[in-house]
Tab-separated table of C-alpha atoms in Angstrom:
chain	number	residue	atom	x	y	z
A	1493	UNK	CA	-74.750	62.349	-14.475
A	1494	UNK	CA	-71.975	63.437	-16.833
A	1495	UNK	CA	-69.691	64.079	-13.895
A	1496	UNK	CA	-70.209	60.506	-12.572
A	1497	UNK	CA	-69.391	59.057	-15.971
A	1498	UNK	CA	-66.247	61.090	-16.163
A	1499	UNK	CA	-65.132	59.873	-12.730
A	1500	UNK	CA	-65.698	56.222	-13.667
A	1501	UNK	CA	-63.706	56.651	-16.868
A	1502	UNK	CA	-60.812	58.288	-15.024
A	1503	UNK	CA	-60.741	55.480	-12.479
A	1504	UNK	CA	-60.661	52.813	-15.184
A	1505	UNK	CA	-57.830	54.565	-17.009
A	1506	UNK	CA	-55.733	54.766	-13.783
A	1507	UNK	CA	-56.239	51.050	-12.947
A	1508	UNK	CA	-55.278	49.726	-16.396
A	1509	UNK	CA	-51.540	50.671	-16.296
A	1510	UNK	CA	-51.165	49.211	-12.764
A	1511	UNK	CA	-52.698	45.889	-13.843
A	1512	UNK	CA	-50.455	45.752	-16.908
A	1513	UNK	CA	-47.356	46.416	-14.768
A	1514	UNK	CA	-48.334	43.598	-12.365
A	1515	UNK	CA	-48.743	41.178	-15.260
A	1516	UNK	CA	-45.312	42.177	-16.619
A	1517	UNK	CA	-43.670	41.467	-13.242
A	1518	UNK	CA	-45.398	38.083	-12.981
A	1519	UNK	CA	-44.247	37.205	-16.496
A	1520	UNK	CA	-40.641	38.105	-15.663
A	1521	UNK	CA	-40.710	35.942	-12.533
A	1522	UNK	CA	-42.109	33.008	-14.488
A	1523	UNK	CA	-39.358	33.337	-17.073
A	1524	UNK	CA	-36.678	33.371	-14.332
A	1525	UNK	CA	-38.208	30.284	-12.714
A	1526	UNK	CA	-38.176	28.492	-16.072
A	1527	UNK	CA	-34.492	29.383	-16.577
A	1528	UNK	CA	-33.575	28.157	-13.090
A	1529	UNK	CA	-35.473	24.902	-13.632
A	1530	UNK	CA	-33.563	24.364	-16.867
A	1531	UNK	CA	-30.228	24.913	-15.093
A	1532	UNK	CA	-31.242	22.476	-12.316
A	1533	UNK	CA	-32.076	19.828	-14.916
A	1534	UNK	CA	-28.713	20.378	-16.628
A	1535	UNK	CA	-26.831	20.001	-13.310
A	1536	UNK	CA	-28.748	16.819	-12.445
A	1537	UNK	CA	-27.875	15.379	-15.848
A	1538	UNK	CA	-24.177	16.224	-15.342
A	1539	UNK	CA	-24.112	14.598	-11.883
A	1540	UNK	CA	-25.751	11.454	-13.270
A	1541	UNK	CA	-23.141	11.181	-16.057
A	1542	UNK	CA	-20.255	11.630	-13.585
A	1543	UNK	CA	-21.679	8.973	-11.238
A	1544	UNK	CA	-21.928	6.534	-14.144
A	1545	UNK	CA	-18.304	7.206	-15.131
A	1546	UNK	CA	-17.092	6.623	-11.546
A	1547	UNK	CA	-18.956	3.300	-11.387
A	1548	UNK	CA	-17.356	2.194	-14.659
A	1549	UNK	CA	-13.851	3.098	-13.389
A	1550	UNK	CA	-14.437	1.223	-10.139
A	1551	UNK	CA	-15.423	-1.974	-11.973
A	1552	UNK	CA	-12.765	-1.942	-14.696
A	1553	UNK	CA	-9.631	-0.700	-12.882
A	1554	UNK	CA	-9.245	-2.198	-9.407
A	1555	UNK	CA	-6.370	-1.056	-7.221
A	1556	UNK	CA	-3.194	-3.072	-7.810
A	1557	UNK	CA	-2.424	-5.706	-5.159
A	1558	UNK	CA	0.353	-5.190	-2.642
A	1559	UNK	CA	3.392	-7.188	-3.691
A	1560	UNK	CA	5.026	-9.557	-1.170
A	1561	UNK	CA	8.655	-9.081	-0.249
A	1562	UNK	CA	11.322	-10.680	-2.448
A	1563	UNK	CA	13.232	-13.807	-1.466
A	1564	UNK	CA	16.017	-12.833	0.937
A	1565	UNK	CA	18.547	-15.552	0.013
A	1566	UNK	CA	21.595	-14.350	-1.897
A	1567	UNK	CA	20.137	-10.966	-2.821
A	1568	UNK	CA	21.238	-7.507	-1.686
A	1569	UNK	CA	19.399	-6.370	1.391
A	1570	UNK	CA	16.936	-3.539	0.952
A	1571	UNK	CA	17.704	-0.481	3.039
A	1572	UNK	CA	14.933	1.918	2.081
A	1573	UNK	CA	12.356	2.467	4.832
A	1574	UNK	CA	8.674	1.936	3.919
A	1575	UNK	CA	6.318	4.896	3.805
A	1576	UNK	CA	4.374	5.355	7.030
A	1577	UNK	CA	0.669	4.524	6.999
A	1578	UNK	CA	-2.050	5.289	9.523
A	1579	UNK	CA	-2.504	2.043	11.474
A	1580	UNK	CA	-5.069	1.710	14.273
A	1581	UNK	CA	-5.960	5.367	13.760
A	1582	UNK	CA	-2.465	6.526	14.840
A	1583	UNK	CA	-0.844	8.809	12.267
A	1584	UNK	CA	2.743	7.845	11.437
A	1585	UNK	CA	2.458	4.245	12.695
A	1586	UNK	CA	3.378	1.474	10.252
A	1587	UNK	CA	2.802	-2.170	11.240
A	1588	UNK	CA	3.878	-5.146	9.120
A	1589	UNK	CA	4.995	-8.726	9.507
A	1590	UNK	CA	5.126	-12.224	8.056
A	1591	UNK	CA	4.660	-15.859	8.964
A	1592	UNK	CA	6.367	-18.810	7.309
A	1593	UNK	CA	5.725	-22.540	7.594
A	1594	UNK	CA	8.486	-24.773	6.219
A	1595	UNK	CA	9.078	-28.481	5.768
A	1596	UNK	CA	12.653	-29.758	5.493
A	1597	UNK	CA	14.148	-33.076	4.402
A	1598	UNK	CA	17.805	-34.083	4.942
A	1599	UNK	CA	19.556	-36.993	3.206
A	1600	UNK	CA	23.045	-38.492	3.211
A	1601	UNK	CA	23.855	-38.682	6.928
A	1602	UNK	CA	23.631	-41.762	9.128
A	1603	UNK	CA	19.951	-40.982	9.728
A	1604	UNK	CA	17.789	-39.191	7.182
A	1605	UNK	CA	15.808	-36.517	8.964
A	1606	UNK	CA	12.781	-34.371	8.259
A	1607	UNK	CA	11.460	-31.515	10.370
A	1608	UNK	CA	8.811	-28.809	10.343
A	1609	UNK	CA	9.624	-25.237	11.307
A	1610	UNK	CA	7.631	-22.037	11.862
A	1611	UNK	CA	8.755	-18.429	11.793
A	1612	UNK	CA	6.670	-15.389	12.785
A	1613	UNK	CA	7.767	-11.748	12.836
A	1614	UNK	CA	5.904	-8.567	13.750
A	1615	UNK	CA	7.452	-5.138	13.260
A	1616	UNK	CA	6.294	-1.594	13.945
A	1617	UNK	CA	7.702	1.806	12.978
A	1618	UNK	CA	6.512	5.116	14.366
A	1619	UNK	CA	7.468	8.305	12.540
A	1620	UNK	CA	7.992	11.044	15.115
A	1621	UNK	CA	8.529	13.866	12.617
A	1622	UNK	CA	10.089	14.465	9.201
A	1623	UNK	CA	13.501	13.226	10.404
A	1624	UNK	CA	13.157	10.882	13.393
A	1625	UNK	CA	11.481	7.494	13.718
A	1626	UNK	CA	11.596	4.585	16.177
A	1627	UNK	CA	11.015	0.914	15.434
A	1628	UNK	CA	10.861	-2.557	16.935
A	1629	UNK	CA	10.551	-6.140	15.754
A	1630	UNK	CA	9.561	-9.211	17.729
A	1631	UNK	CA	10.283	-12.646	16.308
A	1632	UNK	CA	10.155	-16.318	17.159
A	1633	UNK	CA	13.338	-18.327	17.625
A	1634	UNK	CA	16.108	-18.918	20.126
A	1635	UNK	CA	17.201	-15.552	21.618
A	1636	UNK	CA	20.787	-16.907	21.765
A	1637	UNK	CA	20.892	-17.624	18.012
A	1638	UNK	CA	21.280	-14.473	15.859
A	1639	UNK	CA	21.206	-16.507	12.622
A	1640	UNK	CA	17.696	-17.913	12.795
A	1641	UNK	CA	14.154	-16.996	13.837
A	1642	UNK	CA	12.812	-20.488	13.056
A	1643	UNK	CA	11.239	-22.746	15.674
A	1644	UNK	CA	11.231	-26.520	15.111
A	1645	UNK	CA	7.855	-28.112	15.820
A	1646	UNK	CA	7.976	-30.763	18.538
A	1647	UNK	CA	9.073	-30.729	22.198
A	1648	UNK	CA	5.671	-32.058	23.277
A	1649	UNK	CA	3.876	-28.948	22.018
A	1650	UNK	CA	5.842	-26.455	24.131
A	1651	UNK	CA	5.030	-22.794	23.476
A	1652	UNK	CA	7.257	-20.905	21.058
A	1653	UNK	CA	10.031	-18.669	22.310
A	1654	UNK	CA	9.536	-15.036	21.244
A	1655	UNK	CA	12.092	-12.255	21.692
A	1656	UNK	CA	12.632	-8.572	20.929
A	1657	UNK	CA	14.712	-8.907	17.779
A	1658	UNK	CA	15.113	-5.185	16.948
A	1659	UNK	CA	14.759	-1.867	18.772
A	1660	UNK	CA	16.154	1.239	17.118
A	1661	UNK	CA	16.039	4.987	16.531
A	1662	UNK	CA	16.420	6.233	12.943
A	1663	UNK	CA	17.347	9.656	11.600
A	1664	UNK	CA	16.872	10.590	7.936
A	1665	UNK	CA	17.763	13.794	6.141
A	1666	UNK	CA	17.988	13.820	2.356
A	1667	UNK	CA	20.277	10.965	1.324
A	1668	UNK	CA	21.463	10.308	4.900
A	1669	UNK	CA	20.025	7.521	7.064
A	1670	UNK	CA	21.442	6.761	10.520
A	1671	UNK	CA	20.504	4.063	13.061
A	1672	UNK	CA	21.239	3.473	16.726
A	1673	UNK	CA	20.237	0.388	18.709
A	1674	UNK	CA	19.602	-3.056	17.217
A	1675	UNK	CA	18.520	-2.331	13.668
A	1676	UNK	CA	17.963	-3.857	10.196
A	1677	UNK	CA	21.009	-4.759	8.126
A	1678	UNK	CA	22.228	-1.773	6.090
A	1679	UNK	CA	24.963	-3.511	4.066
A	1680	UNK	CA	24.526	-4.997	0.622
A	1681	UNK	CA	25.067	-8.681	1.273
A	1682	UNK	CA	24.802	-12.326	0.312
A	1683	UNK	CA	24.110	-15.198	2.699
A	1684	UNK	CA	27.724	-16.358	2.442
A	1685	UNK	CA	28.844	-13.569	4.785
A	1686	UNK	CA	25.646	-12.232	6.430
A	1687	UNK	CA	22.616	-14.348	7.304
A	1688	UNK	CA	19.351	-12.548	6.566
A	1689	UNK	CA	18.204	-12.843	10.203
A	1690	UNK	CA	21.240	-11.046	11.674
A	1691	UNK	CA	20.350	-7.590	13.025
A	1692	UNK	CA	23.468	-5.539	13.873
A	1693	UNK	CA	23.584	-3.639	17.152
A	1694	UNK	CA	25.436	-0.402	17.753
A	1695	UNK	CA	25.451	2.531	15.340
A	1696	UNK	CA	25.145	2.520	11.552
A	1697	UNK	CA	24.761	5.085	8.812
A	1698	UNK	CA	24.362	5.198	5.038
A	1699	UNK	CA	24.439	8.009	2.493
A	1700	UNK	CA	23.347	7.784	-1.139
A	1701	UNK	CA	23.560	10.279	-3.969
A	1702	UNK	CA	23.158	10.393	-7.715
A	1703	UNK	CA	26.241	10.808	-9.875
A	1704	UNK	CA	25.073	11.628	-13.370
A	1705	UNK	CA	23.206	8.513	-14.455
A	1706	UNK	CA	24.931	6.440	-11.747
A	1707	UNK	CA	24.389	6.136	-7.992
A	1708	UNK	CA	26.917	6.009	-5.151
A	1709	UNK	CA	26.133	4.621	-1.671
A	1710	UNK	CA	28.445	4.739	1.334
A	1711	UNK	CA	27.672	2.722	4.468
A	1712	UNK	CA	29.408	2.345	7.809
A	1713	UNK	CA	28.793	0.548	11.074
A	1714	UNK	CA	30.141	0.131	14.584
A	1715	UNK	CA	28.869	-3.307	15.591
A	1716	UNK	CA	28.865	-4.124	19.312
A	1717	UNK	CA	29.356	-7.898	19.617
A	1718	UNK	CA	30.205	-8.591	23.276
A	1719	UNK	CA	30.679	-6.296	26.273
A	1720	UNK	CA	32.761	-7.346	29.259
A	1721	UNK	CA	33.431	-5.746	32.632
A	1722	UNK	CA	37.098	-6.870	32.739
A	1723	UNK	CA	38.301	-8.134	29.332
A	1724	UNK	CA	38.422	-5.973	26.223
A	1725	UNK	CA	35.059	-5.721	24.461
A	1726	UNK	CA	34.382	-7.406	21.125
A	1727	UNK	CA	33.190	-5.255	18.253
A	1728	UNK	CA	33.477	-4.669	14.517
A	1729	UNK	CA	34.144	-1.561	12.454
A	1730	UNK	CA	32.896	-1.933	8.907
A	1731	UNK	CA	32.558	0.196	5.810
A	1732	UNK	CA	31.097	-0.295	2.354
A	1733	UNK	CA	31.127	1.705	-0.877
A	1734	UNK	CA	28.734	0.768	-3.685
A	1735	UNK	CA	28.485	2.081	-7.247
A	1736	UNK	CA	25.680	1.199	-9.664
A	1737	UNK	CA	25.183	2.511	-13.174
A	1738	UNK	CA	23.197	1.720	-16.323
A	1739	UNK	CA	25.191	0.343	-19.244
A	1740	UNK	CA	22.238	0.643	-21.614
A	1741	UNK	CA	18.473	0.856	-21.709
A	1742	UNK	CA	18.057	-2.666	-20.283
A	1743	UNK	CA	21.503	-3.395	-18.785
A	1744	UNK	CA	22.713	-2.332	-15.327
A	1745	UNK	CA	25.922	-3.102	-13.441
A	1746	UNK	CA	27.015	-2.677	-9.836
A	1747	UNK	CA	30.267	-2.943	-7.901
A	1748	UNK	CA	30.561	-2.972	-4.103
A	1749	UNK	CA	33.655	-3.048	-1.913
A	1750	UNK	CA	33.610	-3.687	1.845
A	1751	UNK	CA	35.998	-4.033	4.756
A	1752	UNK	CA	35.059	-5.558	8.143
A	1753	UNK	CA	37.557	-5.288	11.000
A	1754	UNK	CA	36.588	-7.536	13.919
A	1755	UNK	CA	38.215	-7.043	17.325
A	1756	UNK	CA	37.264	-10.174	19.235
A	1757	UNK	CA	38.423	-9.560	22.787
A	1758	UNK	CA	35.702	-10.903	25.062
A	1759	UNK	CA	33.910	-14.098	23.979
A	1760	UNK	CA	32.118	-14.658	27.287
A	1761	UNK	CA	28.744	-14.198	25.587
A	1762	UNK	CA	29.522	-16.725	22.830
A	1763	UNK	CA	28.344	-20.324	22.753
A	1764	UNK	CA	28.851	-23.320	20.458
A	1765	UNK	CA	26.369	-21.888	17.963
A	1766	UNK	CA	28.439	-18.710	17.668
A	1767	UNK	CA	31.778	-20.469	17.122
A	1768	UNK	CA	30.260	-23.058	14.753
A	1769	UNK	CA	32.629	-23.829	11.840
A	1770	UNK	CA	35.592	-21.600	12.744
A	1771	UNK	CA	38.775	-23.010	14.301
A	1772	UNK	CA	39.013	-22.674	18.084
A	1773	UNK	CA	42.084	-22.769	20.330
A	1774	UNK	CA	41.927	-22.458	24.110
A	1775	UNK	CA	38.276	-21.380	24.013
A	1776	UNK	CA	39.018	-18.530	21.593
A	1777	UNK	CA	39.064	-18.040	17.832
A	1778	UNK	CA	42.333	-19.239	16.314
A	1779	UNK	CA	42.213	-16.585	13.575
A	1780	UNK	CA	41.545	-12.890	13.539
A	1781	UNK	CA	38.872	-11.705	11.138
A	1782	UNK	CA	39.805	-8.733	8.943
A	1783	UNK	CA	37.616	-9.321	5.899
A	1784	UNK	CA	37.815	-7.740	2.461
A	1785	UNK	CA	34.753	-8.328	0.301
A	1786	UNK	CA	33.879	-7.506	-3.294
A	1787	UNK	CA	30.418	-7.936	-4.836
A	1788	UNK	CA	29.722	-7.521	-8.529
A	1789	UNK	CA	26.242	-7.532	-10.067
A	1790	UNK	CA	24.933	-7.480	-13.621
A	1791	UNK	CA	21.233	-7.187	-14.465
A	1792	UNK	CA	19.451	-7.382	-17.815
A	1793	UNK	CA	15.732	-6.705	-18.275
A	1794	UNK	CA	15.525	-6.920	-22.065
A	1795	UNK	CA	13.876	-10.348	-22.140
A	1796	UNK	CA	10.632	-9.191	-20.449
A	1797	UNK	CA	9.491	-7.260	-17.406
A	1798	UNK	CA	8.634	-10.454	-15.521
A	1799	UNK	CA	11.835	-12.301	-16.459
A	1800	UNK	CA	14.849	-10.113	-15.671
A	1801	UNK	CA	18.217	-11.864	-15.562
A	1802	UNK	CA	20.669	-11.204	-12.729
A	1803	UNK	CA	24.230	-12.393	-12.084
A	1804	UNK	CA	25.948	-11.879	-8.711
A	1805	UNK	CA	29.540	-12.678	-7.742
A	1806	UNK	CA	30.751	-12.385	-4.127
A	1807	UNK	CA	34.402	-12.792	-3.070
A	1808	UNK	CA	35.806	-12.635	0.489
A	1809	UNK	CA	39.361	-12.880	1.802
A	1810	UNK	CA	40.296	-12.911	5.494
A	1811	UNK	CA	43.544	-10.969	5.978
A	1812	UNK	CA	43.739	-12.124	9.609
A	1813	UNK	CA	43.461	-15.894	9.046
A	1814	UNK	CA	45.963	-18.063	10.928
A	1815	UNK	CA	45.575	-20.920	8.417
A	1816	UNK	CA	45.519	-21.238	4.638
A	1817	UNK	CA	41.714	-21.510	4.561
A	1818	UNK	CA	41.116	-17.784	4.169
A	1819	UNK	CA	39.079	-17.402	0.945
A	1820	UNK	CA	35.418	-17.741	-0.045
A	1821	UNK	CA	33.334	-17.059	-3.129
A	1822	UNK	CA	29.740	-17.409	-4.282
A	1823	UNK	CA	28.311	-17.172	-7.813
A	1824	UNK	CA	24.592	-16.879	-8.535
A	1825	UNK	CA	22.531	-16.707	-11.720
A	1826	UNK	CA	18.829	-15.894	-11.391
A	1827	UNK	CA	15.908	-15.381	-13.767
A	1828	UNK	CA	12.533	-13.884	-12.919
A	1829	UNK	CA	11.142	-12.015	-9.944
A	1830	UNK	CA	8.732	-12.404	-7.002
A	1831	UNK	CA	6.986	-9.022	-7.016
A	1832	UNK	CA	3.429	-9.660	-8.282
A	1833	UNK	CA	0.928	-12.531	-8.390
A	1834	UNK	CA	1.872	-14.993	-11.121
A	1835	UNK	CA	5.611	-14.225	-10.893
A	1836	UNK	CA	8.265	-16.949	-10.888
A	1837	UNK	CA	11.946	-16.805	-9.950
A	1838	UNK	CA	14.541	-19.510	-10.628
A	1839	UNK	CA	18.095	-19.291	-9.250
A	1840	UNK	CA	21.265	-21.393	-9.144
A	1841	UNK	CA	24.316	-20.677	-7.004
A	1842	UNK	CA	27.697	-22.274	-6.418
A	1843	UNK	CA	29.858	-21.586	-3.348
A	1844	UNK	CA	33.240	-22.568	-1.945
A	1845	UNK	CA	33.907	-21.313	1.575
A	1846	UNK	CA	37.136	-22.148	3.410
A	1847	UNK	CA	37.247	-22.767	7.136
A	1848	UNK	CA	38.301	-19.321	8.466
A	1849	UNK	CA	37.359	-17.158	5.489
A	1850	UNK	CA	34.208	-15.739	7.155
A	1851	UNK	CA	33.036	-15.310	10.738
A	1852	UNK	CA	30.673	-18.244	11.194
A	1853	UNK	CA	28.707	-16.533	13.991
A	1854	UNK	CA	26.913	-14.321	11.435
A	1855	UNK	CA	27.007	-16.337	8.206
A	1856	UNK	CA	24.028	-18.365	6.950
A	1857	UNK	CA	22.576	-21.485	8.537
A	1858	UNK	CA	20.991	-22.902	5.366
A	1859	UNK	CA	23.036	-26.120	5.721
A	1860	UNK	CA	24.830	-27.980	8.510
A	1861	UNK	CA	28.145	-26.328	7.578
A	1862	UNK	CA	28.674	-22.605	8.166
A	1863	UNK	CA	32.230	-22.673	6.751
A	1864	UNK	CA	34.431	-25.274	5.009
A	1865	UNK	CA	31.896	-26.334	2.400
A	1866	UNK	CA	31.306	-26.716	-1.322
A	1867	UNK	CA	27.694	-26.031	-2.269
A	1868	UNK	CA	25.322	-26.238	-5.230
A	1869	UNK	CA	21.987	-24.545	-4.607
A	1870	UNK	CA	18.776	-24.353	-6.653
A	1871	UNK	CA	15.783	-22.236	-5.705
A	1872	UNK	CA	12.316	-21.784	-7.247
A	1873	UNK	CA	9.953	-19.093	-5.996
A	1874	UNK	CA	6.310	-18.531	-6.994
A	1875	UNK	CA	3.746	-15.868	-6.006
A	1876	UNK	CA	0.240	-17.409	-6.297
A	1877	UNK	CA	-1.658	-14.426	-4.841
A	1878	UNK	CA	-1.062	-11.096	-3.128
A	1879	UNK	CA	0.847	-11.476	0.166
A	1880	UNK	CA	1.602	-15.182	-0.499
A	1881	UNK	CA	4.835	-16.842	-1.639
A	1882	UNK	CA	5.965	-20.442	-2.148
A	1883	UNK	CA	9.658	-21.432	-2.204
A	1884	UNK	CA	11.348	-24.715	-3.063
A	1885	UNK	CA	15.073	-24.926	-2.227
A	1886	UNK	CA	17.620	-27.699	-2.781
A	1887	UNK	CA	21.127	-27.646	-1.302
A	1888	UNK	CA	23.694	-30.225	-2.474
A	1889	UNK	CA	26.885	-29.871	-0.414
A	1890	UNK	CA	29.902	-31.519	1.219
A	1891	UNK	CA	32.911	-30.510	3.364
A	1892	UNK	CA	35.505	-28.608	1.328
A	1893	UNK	CA	38.580	-29.731	3.324
A	1894	UNK	CA	38.255	-33.226	4.862
A	1895	UNK	CA	40.598	-32.189	7.685
A	1896	UNK	CA	37.894	-29.890	9.091
A	1897	UNK	CA	34.833	-32.073	8.365
A	1898	UNK	CA	34.139	-32.732	12.052
A	1899	UNK	CA	31.345	-35.274	12.595
A	1900	UNK	CA	30.211	-35.198	8.939
A	1901	UNK	CA	31.424	-37.672	6.298
A	1902	UNK	CA	34.556	-35.944	4.931
A	1903	UNK	CA	33.962	-36.680	1.236
A	1904	UNK	CA	30.267	-37.539	0.914
A	1905	UNK	CA	27.659	-35.255	-0.633
A	1906	UNK	CA	24.682	-34.302	1.526
A	1907	UNK	CA	21.275	-33.004	0.468
A	1908	UNK	CA	18.767	-30.670	2.081
A	1909	UNK	CA	15.362	-29.855	0.529
A	1910	UNK	CA	13.073	-27.139	1.858
A	1911	UNK	CA	9.489	-26.277	0.939
A	1912	UNK	CA	8.247	-23.016	2.429
A	1913	UNK	CA	4.904	-21.175	2.478
A	1914	UNK	CA	5.003	-17.539	3.584
A	1915	UNK	CA	2.251	-14.989	4.259
A	1916	UNK	CA	3.180	-11.317	4.620
A	1917	UNK	CA	1.168	-8.245	5.552
């Protein structure tokens, strides 16, 4: 009996430590589970706070709208290529365009006239690699008129003519940009010498570099104008050097010099719209066109960000003119901008252009006279919403030299008013 009691006691003593050890392990596991649950709750709280912050940012700071392009008239042409986006799921493809509807009223001739015009352009650029890109642009308008992509409404609702307006290859490397084909204008310009719709064809290149606080840009072009199987071809060699520099925190100045040497051998591809206001003799231009141009700009942004002031002066002299009418100039003063919704821009310009001072084939078509005119112009631009722009333009003009007035009244002032609505994307 004593032996049995001793065995039971020994068994109980051996079981007690094992039970205690099991309870200790269970307690440790429970503590670890409690710590993990606490960490999970902390992480859930952090995620909730971050989600709330993201929702607040999304409702209080929307992405800024895309600004429409600036008014092209009498402003230097932009030469920087836009950054490529992924359009239609194709990496490196950038697609953009615009459409403009315009109403025009003309007064002062034998018959006052009004007309409606439409312009549509669609362009695409594909970036092949870090250096090469190709691009095209299709546009409405008469394929034989390089100065305009407008189509006048009428003609018993005929369909619009559409043509391939640009097709080019571009190479970029640092500050160098080179084009071949039919490409966007690379020169700084005003409408007096280069219409905004003219796309040069041939080869062009530009190089820009910083010079301390200033910037220097050099541009050159070989412009193929007319090719002939027998007669000498017509072309133009042109160069431009531009310098811009700040004169203070809110004041900036620019000076640009250009030379354009036209060699007009063959004119077989020309028509009446190409000759326009220049003097003609025996079916050819009377004058040669060796043009020297100087453009000076002065900009001041001290008034406010939305109301910068800009002054532009453009002077051209034709060293190859066969007559005394060899000089042209344009002065413009502008206030404001057309970059963001709510922006306004107001501009006034005055021009005097003698009969053979510029090559009429590529100058503006804003009025009935491409050369030999005196002009006062007023323009008001407004951006009501992203991608939209309204423009009101008034041209008050007359022939400069009555001897070359042609069919227009030699000394009477004429008026043209245009109201345009443009959508860009």
